[in-house]
Amino acid sequence: MLEEFKYLGEELAYEVVVENTNKVADMVEDFLPIPNETFPPVIEGSDTELREMCYNKAKRIYGDPMPEVVKKRLDRELNSIISNGYAVMYIIAQKLVTKSLADGYLVGSRGSVGSSLAATMSDITEVNPLPAHYICENEDCKYSYFYAVGEWGSGVDLPDKDCPKCGRKLKKDGHDIPFEVFLGFEGDKEPDIDLNFSGSYQPVIHKYTEELFGEGHVYRAGTIGTVADKTAYGYAKKYVEENDLDVPSAEVLRLAKGCTGVKRTSGQHPGGVMVIPNYKEVYDITPIQYPANDVNCGVITTHFDYHSISGRILKLDILGHDVPTIIRMIEDITGLDATTIPLDDKETMSIFTSTEALGVTPEEINCPIGSLAIPEFGTSFVRQMLLDTKPTTFAELVRISGLSHGTDVWLNNAQDLVVDKVVEFKDVISTRDDIMNYLLFKGLPPKMAFTIMENVRKGKGLKPEFIEEMNKHNVPQWYVDSCQKIKYMFPKAHAVAYVMMSFRLAYYKVHYPAAFYATYFTTKAQDFDADLIVGGLDSIKQKINEIHELGNDATAKDKTMLTVLEVALEMYARKIKIIPVDIYKSDATKFIVVDDSTILPPMIALQGVGENAAINIQKERENGEFISKEDLRKRTKISKTVVETLSNHGSLNDMSEKNQLSLF
DNA sequence: CAGTCGATTCAGGTAAC
DNA sequence: ATGACGTTACCTGAATCGACTG
Ligand SMILES: Nc1nc2c(ncn2[C@H]2C[C@H](O)[C@@H](COP(=O)(O)OP(=O)(O)OP(=O)(O)O)O2)c(=O)[nH]1
Ligand SMILES: [Mg+2]
Ligand SMILES: [Zn+2]
């Protein structure tokens, strides 16, 4: 630049180019685009409201006065929660859950909040983190017995017992989870509350959050989509092809590498809702925007992504999940309230190690155990783990849940330790909580134990000072190595919540098979090929083999199709069949249980029939029979491809092409 | 009636919990 | 057969269909 300004003369050029620019730079004051403080929402009286709500429920369950363990735990938690300003978060979450339940949609527990008894006592989670215990539900008795921390992995595994005071059968609960996993030792962790809502209900509850805090104070967190490896490679390859360049493949890779990481689009966070307190404006924190491809969907997102504004304002994670949808539907069909299902049912437990309870042989379903279609337990990886570990208790399922999520947790890590007999299955690291508990047991300072746990669960490995401290306290080498390998790890609370739900679904699978498959396929209707599956065992088996033969060439679509087919195979082996789609009787999107051995698929289950088409048919058939294919197409506005699909499947019987009347 | 344009659907890719 | 974290939802671009236009 000095060169450019040479015409001013050396001295003046230096002043203009170097000195003055610096002066201008110095005049600009430093300021942060996003302030570095926290702005929690304030709701008058939420501290006392939370305290009272928790005490009330605790007393209702455990009696008044509360047992010492309960009171101590609750007080310790509430003091930490309230002094760190998180009471509002609990109160809001509680309101959301209440609203959803009132509207008939069960809420699934999720995340680290299950580590908080206050959360259990304010209905935010159904996970009870107290140590294993018995409690008598008799109002006039309320006998309770608590085991020590560490004695039982889960209270539901306790042997059945009658109340020594009144004789009533005791309830068993308590999953033995430390509170600090959620909030840390000094409240310095930024926790969020995660909740699983039914996918179809998620928009409603997002709107409700806005009602609670007022318009202009609630926004969906935005995300930033970038050009990642595959897209970058696609760009580079297309560029080379379109320009007829003859370059080595290394050059294509080099070009691709240059494109990766470039911001491409904005997106919506799966469930993150950011709350702006009433004494602030959004613009104090972040610009806002519509989603990239739709200004009319009613959603406004933050322009900055969650990560860059986290820690400053409150975030609720209101996620959509299929399990609440499934439970809702299966309760409607069977009339059985899922929360009443015993979590120690022997038959249900047995499907995690055998097919017997399903009434089929391993050969028939091509799988030695019965966990297909059970969320997070049905993939071939987890099935193999179940075969290797043969769980018989709830607590073991929880450990398996922990071990089966995250890279280098089981394979290349815990599994080797068990196989090489370095440690037993019960001693390997299966959840975050294991790490903190063990390090505390070994005598590490609490803060350090917590920090190590947080680093390991995020896959950050161990810093030298951590290893030094661990060595000082005689933490064995295998433990240090194991921590170093872990890339991600569940909190126990999350594993417990998910196992509870999976176990309930397993119960339905054993005892209400038709309802189970109907609900399962309803959530997978998009990947369900009714035309193929009505063909029965033979056509299912054939397609499964075809996909297997594809090997590594199988696309993502083939893989999802395979999962559905495996379940369909099992369903047929259990003597339940699918009948053809019926344009008058089939629902648009739901599978209908006709009787114990027959399921009627929805119209959407035909490949090529979209949701709109299916809904239109369902609506229009109320206005009378379709007299011809032409009539069907005109009245429902479906395309001729859809009509053909229906016709080929046999859903239109002998319906004529044109209206008969038009012939005259 | 060919060509254009908007709407709709689907698969692949990405982000996030 | 292998090796394998599982699940959900959004965004883009290509493919397809059907309506409109000149
Ligand atoms: N399988 C799997 N589940 C995940 C993953 N990330 C998050 N989850 C599930 C388990 C978490 O407990 C739950 C909520 O995620 P969060 O990001 O809120 O983390 P979590 O609640 O565990 O900890 P937190 O106290 O919020 O920092 O979602 C993942 O990479 N794989
Ligand atoms: Mg969380
Ligand atoms: Zn009693």
XYZ file of C-alpha atoms (C1' of nucleotides) and ligand atoms in Angstrom:
736
model
C 0.000 0.000 0.000
C 2.941 2.294 0.685
C 3.846 1.664 -2.918
C 0.366 2.802 -4.052
C 0.654 6.048 -2.122
C 4.222 6.766 -3.197
C 3.033 9.793 -5.155
C 2.405 11.624 -1.853
C 6.049 11.442 -0.997
C 7.638 8.980 1.368
C 6.884 10.792 4.575
C 3.266 11.664 3.893
C 2.602 8.243 2.460
C 3.842 6.673 5.701
C 1.611 8.970 7.719
C -1.453 8.170 5.620
C -0.907 4.481 5.263
C 0.563 3.499 8.600
C 0.062 6.125 11.282
C -3.412 7.437 10.464
C -4.953 4.052 9.905
C -3.685 3.020 13.294
C -5.080 6.171 14.842
C -8.484 5.389 13.393
C -8.257 1.835 14.634
C -7.397 3.109 18.111
C -10.427 5.369 18.118
C -12.740 2.456 17.693
C -13.790 1.241 21.099
C -13.888 -2.454 21.897
C -17.321 -3.876 22.246
C -18.815 -7.322 22.212
C -21.474 -8.037 19.596
C -22.995 -10.408 22.093
C -22.765 -9.286 25.729
C -20.932 -11.671 27.976
C -23.424 -11.798 30.812
C -26.314 -14.011 31.666
C -29.884 -12.823 31.209
C -32.196 -15.312 32.848
C -35.937 -14.680 32.626
C -37.545 -13.655 35.880
C -40.859 -14.992 37.025
C -41.993 -13.523 40.293
C -42.150 -16.097 43.055
C -40.775 -18.999 41.050
C -38.291 -19.889 43.778
C -40.952 -20.500 46.393
C -43.270 -22.056 43.834
C -40.647 -24.638 42.916
C -39.807 -25.343 46.536
C -43.422 -25.876 47.421
C -44.191 -27.953 44.380
C -41.288 -30.277 45.141
C -42.100 -30.568 48.837
C -45.734 -31.284 48.119
C -45.041 -34.097 45.731
C -42.247 -35.516 47.861
C -44.521 -35.561 50.888
C -47.327 -37.095 48.868
C -45.038 -39.930 47.792
C -42.795 -40.405 50.810
C -45.030 -39.167 53.618
C -44.829 -36.197 55.946
C -42.328 -35.733 57.465
C -40.144 -36.886 54.585
C -37.496 -39.496 55.192
C -34.130 -37.889 55.948
C -32.514 -39.033 52.655
C -35.256 -37.421 50.631
C -35.300 -34.172 52.547
C -31.548 -33.786 52.504
C -31.287 -34.460 48.793
C -34.138 -32.156 47.924
C -32.825 -29.293 50.065
C -29.325 -29.604 48.696
C -30.651 -29.545 45.148
C -33.105 -26.712 45.670
C -30.457 -24.526 47.281
C -28.148 -25.053 44.353
C -30.887 -24.608 41.740
C -32.364 -21.494 43.293
C -29.096 -19.770 44.159
C -27.921 -20.219 40.594
C -31.143 -18.815 39.168
C -32.477 -21.959 37.538
C -35.813 -22.180 39.341
C -37.533 -20.419 36.434
C -36.300 -23.073 34.058
C -37.907 -25.782 36.190
C -41.158 -23.877 36.512
C -41.430 -23.344 32.776
C -40.539 -26.929 31.945
C -43.154 -28.077 34.429
C -45.774 -25.909 32.726
C -44.911 -27.334 29.333
C -45.236 -30.884 30.573
C -48.542 -30.120 32.287
C -49.914 -28.562 29.106
C -48.855 -31.497 26.951
C -50.350 -34.028 29.355
C -53.571 -32.038 29.494
C -53.743 -32.238 25.709
C -53.296 -35.994 25.914
C -49.688 -36.211 24.797
C -47.310 -38.000 27.104
C -43.879 -36.385 27.468
C -40.717 -38.457 27.294
C -37.896 -37.796 29.731
C -34.494 -37.117 28.300
C -31.080 -35.725 29.080
C -29.206 -34.997 32.269
C -32.173 -33.409 34.124
C -33.156 -36.882 35.247
C -30.257 -36.555 37.695
C -32.294 -34.037 39.636
C -34.788 -35.130 42.269
C -36.305 -31.656 42.099
C -37.019 -32.391 38.441
C -38.699 -35.674 39.394
C -40.705 -33.865 42.038
C -41.806 -31.183 39.597
C -42.869 -33.698 36.947
C -40.166 -32.744 34.472
C -38.763 -36.266 34.386
C -39.993 -39.661 35.463
C -36.506 -40.768 36.406
C -36.100 -40.949 40.179
C -32.425 -40.349 41.032
C -32.635 -41.368 44.693
C -30.763 -44.500 45.731
C -32.721 -47.742 45.363
C -35.617 -47.925 47.777
C -38.928 -49.467 48.752
C -41.917 -47.275 49.442
C -45.361 -48.216 50.659
C -48.086 -46.496 48.680
C -50.642 -46.881 51.436
C -51.611 -43.314 52.415
C -51.762 -44.142 56.100
C -48.506 -46.088 56.129
C -45.815 -44.618 53.888
C -43.203 -47.036 55.137
C -39.949 -46.652 53.240
C -36.553 -48.269 53.149
C -33.549 -46.764 51.367
C -30.400 -48.627 50.376
C -27.067 -46.852 50.418
C -25.717 -45.128 47.329
C -23.953 -47.677 45.144
C -25.722 -50.754 46.536
C -28.197 -51.205 43.679
C -27.928 -49.866 40.135
C -31.690 -49.549 39.904
C -34.425 -49.894 42.499
C -36.676 -51.765 40.094
C -34.321 -54.741 40.381
C -34.983 -55.135 44.102
C -36.757 -58.366 45.038
C -40.510 -58.049 45.576
C -41.404 -57.351 49.154
C -44.497 -56.687 51.234
C -44.713 -53.779 53.623
C -43.558 -54.907 57.091
C -46.000 -52.404 58.633
C -49.209 -52.857 56.670
C -48.609 -55.842 54.401
C -49.211 -54.079 51.110
C -46.883 -54.861 48.224
C -44.120 -52.253 48.204
C -43.294 -50.056 45.251
C -39.672 -50.164 44.095
C -37.889 -47.146 42.655
C -34.673 -45.111 42.671
C -31.981 -45.302 40.013
C -29.141 -43.985 42.139
C -27.924 -40.969 40.197
C -25.843 -38.054 41.561
C -27.338 -34.575 41.142
C -24.017 -33.004 40.138
C -24.108 -34.619 36.708
C -26.797 -32.090 35.946
C -25.592 -28.910 37.635
C -21.983 -29.455 38.694
C -20.617 -28.879 42.188
C -20.672 -25.114 42.204
C -23.517 -24.503 39.808
C -21.008 -23.420 37.217
C -22.277 -25.759 34.524
C -24.805 -24.460 32.004
C -27.477 -27.088 32.024
C -30.458 -27.271 29.753
C -33.696 -29.120 30.312
C -34.427 -31.607 27.557
C -37.905 -32.951 26.934
C -39.203 -35.367 24.307
C -42.542 -34.322 22.913
C -44.527 -36.173 20.327
C -43.343 -34.980 16.922
C -46.846 -33.962 15.907
C -47.254 -31.932 19.085
C -43.915 -30.130 18.972
C -45.170 -27.057 17.061
C -48.020 -26.630 19.551
C -45.707 -26.657 22.525
C -43.295 -24.249 20.836
C -46.190 -21.817 20.387
C -47.177 -22.317 24.000
C -43.689 -21.343 25.141
C -44.178 -18.098 23.275
C -47.463 -17.562 25.087
C -45.734 -18.059 28.414
C -42.989 -15.522 27.834
C -44.792 -13.187 25.464
C -44.392 -12.389 21.813
C -40.911 -11.305 20.856
C -39.309 -13.201 23.686
C -39.141 -16.721 22.329
C -37.206 -17.790 19.261
C -36.180 -21.056 17.728
C -32.413 -21.422 17.843
C -30.876 -21.216 14.386
C -28.122 -23.399 13.019
C -25.529 -22.766 10.360
C -25.196 -25.288 7.554
C -21.800 -25.572 5.957
C -20.275 -27.279 2.962
C -19.022 -30.549 4.399
C -16.906 -33.277 2.789
C -19.473 -34.846 0.495
C -20.988 -31.624 -0.811
C -17.513 -30.169 -1.320
C -16.452 -33.221 -3.278
C -19.603 -32.927 -5.371
C -18.826 -29.285 -6.154
C -15.236 -30.045 -7.110
C -16.179 -33.000 -9.254
C -18.894 -31.102 -11.062
C -16.514 -28.218 -11.690
C -13.907 -30.537 -13.164
C -16.457 -32.311 -15.343
C -18.200 -29.198 -16.622
C -14.916 -27.643 -17.611
C -13.533 -30.827 -19.125
C -10.460 -30.611 -16.965
C -8.113 -33.546 -17.053
C -6.752 -33.517 -13.538
C -5.616 -36.235 -11.128
C -8.064 -37.251 -8.440
C -5.760 -35.714 -5.857
C -6.495 -32.353 -7.439
C -10.236 -32.924 -7.101
C -9.684 -33.674 -3.449
C -7.587 -30.550 -3.048
C -10.307 -28.422 -4.605
C -12.890 -30.084 -2.395
C -10.841 -29.405 0.698
C -10.853 -25.715 -0.178
C -14.647 -25.688 -0.203
C -15.250 -27.486 3.075
C -16.311 -25.432 6.016
C -17.765 -22.615 3.922
C -21.125 -21.466 5.298
C -23.895 -22.541 2.952
C -27.270 -22.043 4.558
C -29.087 -21.500 7.811
C -31.201 -24.100 9.538
C -33.425 -24.740 12.508
C -32.221 -26.294 15.710
C -34.012 -29.616 16.339
C -35.718 -28.341 19.450
C -33.811 -25.460 20.940
C -35.985 -22.609 22.105
C -34.191 -19.476 23.263
C -35.860 -17.292 25.847
C -35.259 -13.522 25.952
C -36.113 -12.116 29.402
C -38.741 -9.370 29.542
C -36.134 -6.763 30.488
C -34.208 -7.366 27.239
C -34.804 -7.292 23.531
C -33.736 -10.040 21.159
C -31.538 -7.569 19.351
C -29.467 -7.181 22.484
C -28.436 -10.767 21.934
C -28.806 -11.718 18.293
C -30.376 -10.738 14.983
C -33.318 -12.890 13.943
C -34.435 -14.335 10.631
C -36.820 -16.642 8.799
C -35.728 -20.156 7.881
C -33.778 -20.134 4.620
C -36.450 -21.652 2.413
C -39.764 -20.693 3.928
C -40.857 -17.301 5.236
C -44.425 -18.425 5.798
C -44.014 -21.322 8.196
C -44.433 -19.189 11.268
C -40.968 -19.928 12.610
C -38.402 -17.251 13.341
C -34.899 -18.320 14.292
C -31.951 -16.632 15.901
C -29.330 -15.666 13.360
C -26.476 -16.700 15.621
C -26.375 -20.389 16.344
C -27.035 -21.782 19.795
C -23.393 -22.423 20.467
C -22.376 -18.775 20.105
C -25.055 -17.425 22.442
C -25.195 -20.317 24.883
C -24.670 -19.472 28.497
C -26.211 -16.022 28.144
C -29.882 -16.733 27.796
C -32.091 -19.627 28.767
C -32.490 -22.503 26.376
C -35.106 -25.201 26.571
C -34.649 -28.248 24.441
C -38.107 -29.141 23.243
C -37.370 -32.070 20.987
C -39.676 -34.131 18.843
C -39.532 -37.871 19.225
C -41.464 -40.869 17.967
C -41.711 -42.709 21.274
C -44.333 -40.399 22.829
C -46.312 -40.719 19.587
C -46.022 -44.492 19.687
C -46.991 -44.741 23.347
C -49.986 -42.492 22.816
C -51.221 -44.604 19.911
C -50.570 -47.955 21.543
C -52.370 -46.841 24.718
C -55.351 -45.860 22.585
C -55.422 -49.267 20.915
C -54.794 -51.458 23.948
C -56.289 -49.375 26.738
C -53.209 -50.146 28.822
C -51.606 -47.163 30.585
C -47.877 -47.395 29.852
C -46.825 -46.001 33.227
C -48.436 -48.953 34.980
C -46.258 -51.495 33.185
C -44.015 -53.324 35.675
C -40.378 -52.643 34.854
C -39.355 -56.026 36.239
C -41.622 -58.190 34.079
C -39.669 -61.412 33.509
C -41.130 -62.253 30.137
C -40.408 -58.797 28.804
C -36.863 -58.939 30.095
C -36.378 -62.248 28.329
C -36.754 -60.811 24.822
C -33.429 -59.059 25.296
C -31.781 -62.471 25.387
C -34.116 -64.853 23.568
C -36.987 -65.107 21.091
C -39.028 -67.533 23.172
C -41.461 -65.059 24.687
C -42.407 -63.976 21.179
C -43.367 -67.535 20.310
C -40.931 -67.815 17.432
C -37.597 -69.504 16.822
C -34.390 -67.601 16.010
C -34.353 -69.265 12.585
C -37.835 -67.994 11.760
C -36.947 -64.361 12.359
C -33.294 -64.612 11.416
C -32.272 -63.151 14.761
C -31.469 -64.938 18.035
C -33.151 -62.370 20.282
C -36.433 -60.474 20.332
C -35.299 -56.842 20.503
C -36.051 -55.867 16.902
C -38.022 -52.608 16.676
C -37.336 -51.762 20.314
C -35.907 -48.233 20.216
C -32.119 -48.149 20.578
C -31.985 -51.922 21.128
C -32.933 -53.203 17.701
C -29.905 -52.433 15.543
C -27.562 -55.246 14.695
C -24.777 -53.661 16.720
C -26.833 -53.484 19.889
C -28.323 -56.934 19.245
C -24.801 -58.342 19.125
C -24.005 -56.576 22.383
C -27.091 -58.082 23.999
C -25.976 -61.517 22.847
C -22.529 -60.983 24.344
C -23.715 -59.585 27.656
C -27.005 -61.429 28.294
C -28.662 -58.847 30.552
C -31.134 -60.047 33.168
C -31.756 -56.868 35.144
C -32.936 -53.350 34.471
C -29.632 -51.950 35.679
C -27.772 -54.062 33.149
C -29.979 -52.743 30.362
C -29.080 -49.251 31.522
C -25.377 -50.091 31.345
C -25.835 -51.572 27.889
C -27.679 -48.460 26.798
C -24.730 -46.378 27.948
C -22.173 -48.668 26.362
C -23.985 -48.873 23.055
C -23.941 -45.155 22.350
C -20.847 -43.304 21.306
C -17.775 -44.283 19.328
C -15.045 -46.265 21.090
C -17.155 -46.896 24.148
C -17.797 -50.628 23.757
C -15.754 -51.670 20.725
C -12.049 -50.899 21.086
C -12.645 -50.167 24.721
C -14.949 -51.718 27.319
C -15.472 -54.909 25.315
C -11.718 -55.555 25.152
C -11.398 -54.999 28.885
C -14.121 -57.553 29.586
C -12.854 -60.109 27.045
C -9.265 -59.778 28.292
C -10.572 -60.168 31.838
C -9.010 -56.903 32.965
C -12.293 -56.019 34.677
C -15.801 -57.387 34.892
C -18.733 -56.043 32.889
C -20.126 -54.364 35.988
C -16.966 -52.298 36.436
C -16.388 -50.854 32.960
C -17.329 -47.229 32.263
C -20.890 -47.193 30.952
C -22.220 -43.732 31.785
C -20.818 -40.328 32.694
C -21.902 -40.859 36.248
C -19.653 -43.903 36.539
C -16.635 -41.694 35.929
C -17.488 -39.088 38.518
C -18.533 -41.636 41.132
C -15.395 -43.692 40.674
C -13.026 -40.729 40.818
C -14.749 -39.449 43.955
C -14.450 -42.909 45.447
C -10.755 -42.830 44.620
C -10.471 -39.584 46.543
C -10.065 -37.008 43.766
C -11.344 -33.530 44.636
C -15.017 -33.222 43.599
C -14.448 -30.347 41.192
C -11.698 -32.285 39.439
C -13.791 -35.455 39.244
C -16.583 -33.458 37.683
C -14.323 -31.699 35.170
C -12.757 -34.973 34.096
C -16.210 -36.456 33.565
C -17.264 -33.497 31.426
C -14.118 -33.668 29.314
C -14.407 -37.383 28.753
C -18.111 -37.285 27.830
C -17.381 -34.640 25.220
C -14.599 -36.782 23.758
C -11.883 -34.340 24.762
C -9.714 -36.929 26.466
C -7.612 -36.217 29.539
C -5.289 -33.269 30.094
C -1.854 -34.046 31.608
C -2.854 -32.546 34.960
C -5.889 -34.842 35.088
C -3.743 -37.905 34.484
C -1.295 -36.744 37.124
C -4.075 -36.390 39.679
C -5.537 -39.742 38.706
C -2.182 -41.446 39.105
C -1.724 -39.772 42.476
C -4.947 -41.387 43.641
C -4.093 -44.819 42.264
C -6.583 -44.827 39.438
C -5.513 -47.875 37.418
C -3.978 -47.444 33.982
C -6.837 -49.250 32.202
C -9.226 -46.651 33.555
C -7.123 -43.761 32.307
C -6.785 -45.410 28.881
C -10.491 -46.098 28.712
C -11.306 -42.452 29.453
C -8.945 -41.330 26.716
C -10.765 -43.352 24.069
C -14.371 -42.392 24.778
C -15.799 -40.033 22.127
C -19.231 -39.472 23.669
C -21.101 -40.787 26.675
C -24.665 -40.723 27.990
C -25.539 -39.507 31.457
C -27.116 -42.330 33.431
C -30.352 -40.343 33.741
C -30.797 -40.367 30.003
C -30.022 -44.064 29.727
C -32.551 -44.816 32.479
C -35.258 -42.702 30.827
C -34.759 -44.425 27.511
C -34.582 -47.913 28.950
C -37.837 -47.276 30.806
C -39.564 -46.377 27.555
C -37.946 -49.176 25.579
C -38.884 -51.685 28.240
C -42.505 -50.571 28.147
C -42.589 -50.936 24.401
C -41.020 -54.351 24.803
C -43.863 -55.236 27.161
C -46.416 -54.318 24.503
C -44.378 -56.266 21.970
C -44.691 -59.398 24.074
C -48.275 -58.992 25.219
C -49.983 -56.942 22.477
C -48.157 -57.867 19.270
C -50.636 -56.546 16.702
C -50.891 -53.163 18.418
C -47.123 -53.043 18.709
C -46.417 -53.640 15.037
C -49.204 -51.317 13.930
C -47.785 -48.420 15.939
C -44.207 -49.205 15.008
C -44.978 -49.231 11.305
C -47.050 -46.085 11.618
C -43.936 -44.158 12.609
C -42.014 -45.816 9.781
C -44.805 -45.564 7.217
C -42.593 -43.591 4.849
C -40.171 -46.505 4.605
C -42.879 -49.164 4.525
C -43.586 -50.716 1.145
C -47.075 -52.151 1.495
C -47.053 -53.521 -2.019
C -44.009 -55.619 -1.244
C -44.984 -56.634 2.288
C -48.514 -57.899 1.458
C -46.587 -60.423 -0.644
C -45.860 -62.174 2.660
C -42.818 -64.065 3.939
C -41.430 -64.996 0.547
C -41.306 -61.551 -0.948
C -40.018 -60.075 2.309
C -37.228 -62.628 2.524
C -36.327 -62.121 -1.090
C -36.028 -58.356 -0.707
C -33.970 -58.753 2.463
C -31.551 -60.968 0.563
C -31.381 -58.496 -2.292
C -30.400 -55.706 0.057
C -27.846 -57.911 1.812
C -26.313 -58.723 -1.536
C -25.855 -55.042 -2.252
C -23.350 -55.015 0.618
C -21.584 -51.694 0.769
C -23.533 -50.424 -2.225
C -26.720 -50.311 -0.179
C -27.959 -46.737 0.068
C -29.318 -45.079 3.181
C -32.782 -45.774 1.814
C -32.016 -49.468 1.394
C -30.854 -49.599 4.983
C -33.978 -48.027 6.437
C -36.037 -50.330 4.224
C -34.092 -53.289 5.610
C -34.890 -52.389 9.211
C -38.578 -52.272 8.376
C -38.414 -55.561 6.497
C -36.686 -57.353 9.375
C -39.536 -56.322 11.646
C -42.118 -57.291 9.038
C -40.510 -60.726 8.820
C -40.790 -61.145 12.571
C -44.403 -59.999 12.468
C -45.300 -62.600 9.856
C -43.454 -65.251 11.857
C -45.744 -64.319 14.733
C -48.703 -65.013 12.426
C -49.750 -61.420 11.931
C -50.401 -60.387 8.373
C -50.802 -57.212 6.360
C -53.818 -56.926 4.073
C -53.967 -54.704 0.964
C -54.555 -50.979 1.230
C -58.250 -50.159 0.951
C -59.149 -46.651 -0.218
C -62.330 -46.710 1.857
C -61.142 -48.414 5.042
C -57.442 -47.561 5.264
C -56.438 -44.499 7.235
C -54.323 -41.885 5.455
C -51.280 -42.349 7.682
C -52.015 -44.852 10.457
C -51.865 -48.633 10.492
C -55.110 -50.074 11.817
C -55.387 -53.222 13.914
C -58.247 -55.193 12.317
C -57.953 -58.158 14.661
C -55.230 -60.014 16.591
C -53.679 -61.320 13.411
C -54.498 -58.684 10.803
C -53.220 -55.171 10.197
C -54.572 -52.781 7.580
C -51.865 -50.455 6.239
C -52.512 -46.761 5.535
C -52.534 -45.330 2.030
C -49.255 -43.555 2.672
C -47.591 -46.967 3.038
C -47.703 -47.347 -0.728
C -44.504 -46.001 -2.245
C -45.409 -43.022 -4.382
C -48.539 -42.105 -2.477
C -47.658 -38.964 -0.537
C -49.226 -37.624 2.603
C -51.251 -34.991 0.765
C -52.697 -37.506 -1.660
C -53.592 -39.895 1.159
C -55.286 -37.216 3.235
C -57.248 -35.948 0.249
C -58.569 -39.410 -0.498
C -59.549 -39.923 3.131
C -61.415 -36.615 3.159
C -63.103 -36.967 -0.204
C -64.390 -40.502 0.346
C -66.739 -39.050 2.950
C -68.592 -37.457 0.030
C -69.516 -40.750 -1.521
C -68.029 -43.608 -3.487
C -65.621 -42.962 -6.305
C -67.372 -44.034 -9.489
C -64.283 -44.168 -11.703
C -60.561 -43.512 -11.754
C -61.302 -40.207 -13.423
C -63.707 -39.325 -10.643
C -61.127 -40.311 -8.039
C -58.439 -38.216 -9.663
C -60.607 -35.155 -10.123
C -62.171 -35.134 -6.689
C -58.959 -35.765 -4.773
C -56.581 -33.829 -7.057
C -54.118 -36.716 -6.972
C -51.782 -37.334 -9.897
C -52.274 -40.137 -12.364
C -49.136 -41.839 -11.025
C -50.843 -42.157 -7.660
C -53.958 -43.599 -9.296
C -51.778 -46.110 -11.102
C -49.994 -47.083 -7.899
C -53.319 -47.669 -6.158
C -54.634 -49.576 -9.150
C -51.569 -51.834 -9.438
C -51.805 -52.597 -5.749
C -55.405 -53.705 -6.205
C -56.955 -50.956 -4.115
C -59.310 -49.881 -6.902
C -60.752 -53.326 -7.630
C -62.417 -53.133 -11.016
C -62.999 -49.401 -11.053
C -63.519 -48.169 -14.605
C -61.249 -45.618 -16.245
C -63.876 -43.016 -17.052
C -67.232 -42.023 -15.688
C -69.768 -44.373 -17.261
C -72.154 -41.489 -17.782
C -69.753 -39.651 -20.026
C -70.114 -42.419 -22.577
C -73.566 -41.240 -23.418
C -48.412 -28.329 -28.706
C -43.705 -27.382 -27.291
C -41.611 -24.678 -23.830
C -41.597 -22.529 -19.339
C -42.535 -22.185 -14.640
C -44.270 -23.284 -10.195
C -45.532 -26.920 -7.049
C -44.597 -31.264 -5.091
C -41.877 -35.274 -3.948
C -37.699 -37.716 -2.902
C -32.907 -38.770 -1.640
C -28.700 -37.211 0.050
C -26.348 -34.489 3.173
C -25.997 -32.009 7.312
C -26.773 -30.528 12.208
C -28.153 -31.493 16.574
C -29.392 -33.962 20.927
C -19.633 -60.811 5.881
C -17.608 -56.597 7.484
C -18.161 -53.053 11.432
C -21.320 -50.751 13.637
C -23.937 -45.031 18.381
C -29.086 -44.142 17.578
C -32.656 -40.975 16.385
C -35.083 -36.868 14.435
C -35.684 -33.007 11.411
C -34.328 -29.425 8.066
C -32.398 -27.765 3.554
C -30.961 -28.355 -1.196
C -31.128 -29.862 -5.734
C -32.813 -33.058 -9.002
C -36.750 -35.333 -10.862
C -41.449 -35.327 -11.995
C -46.002 -33.559 -12.830
C -49.330 -30.503 -14.336
C -50.937 -25.798 -15.453
C -50.236 -21.952 -18.205
C -48.505 -19.371 -22.257
C -47.410 -17.962 -26.764
N -27.154 -41.383 21.023
C -26.829 -40.107 21.247
N -27.601 -39.388 22.081
C -27.256 -38.125 22.295
C -26.130 -37.514 21.671
N -26.073 -36.233 22.086
C -27.095 -36.060 22.925
N -27.824 -37.179 23.075
C -28.993 -37.403 23.939
C -28.470 -37.861 25.276
C -28.452 -36.602 26.101
O -28.556 -36.860 27.471
C -29.682 -35.909 25.579
C -29.671 -34.432 25.788
O -28.532 -33.851 25.216
P -27.829 -32.570 25.829
O -26.983 -31.975 24.757
O -28.809 -31.675 26.461
O -26.818 -33.130 26.885
P -27.135 -33.654 28.340
O -28.525 -33.356 28.746
O -26.736 -35.082 28.400
O -26.112 -32.820 29.209
P -26.252 -31.306 29.639
O -26.361 -31.355 31.105
O -27.452 -30.731 28.975
O -24.997 -30.666 29.156
O -29.695 -36.207 24.185
C -25.338 -38.319 20.806
O -24.323 -37.891 20.234
N -25.739 -39.608 20.638
Mg -29.366 -31.491 28.556
Zn -47.249 -50.051 54.366
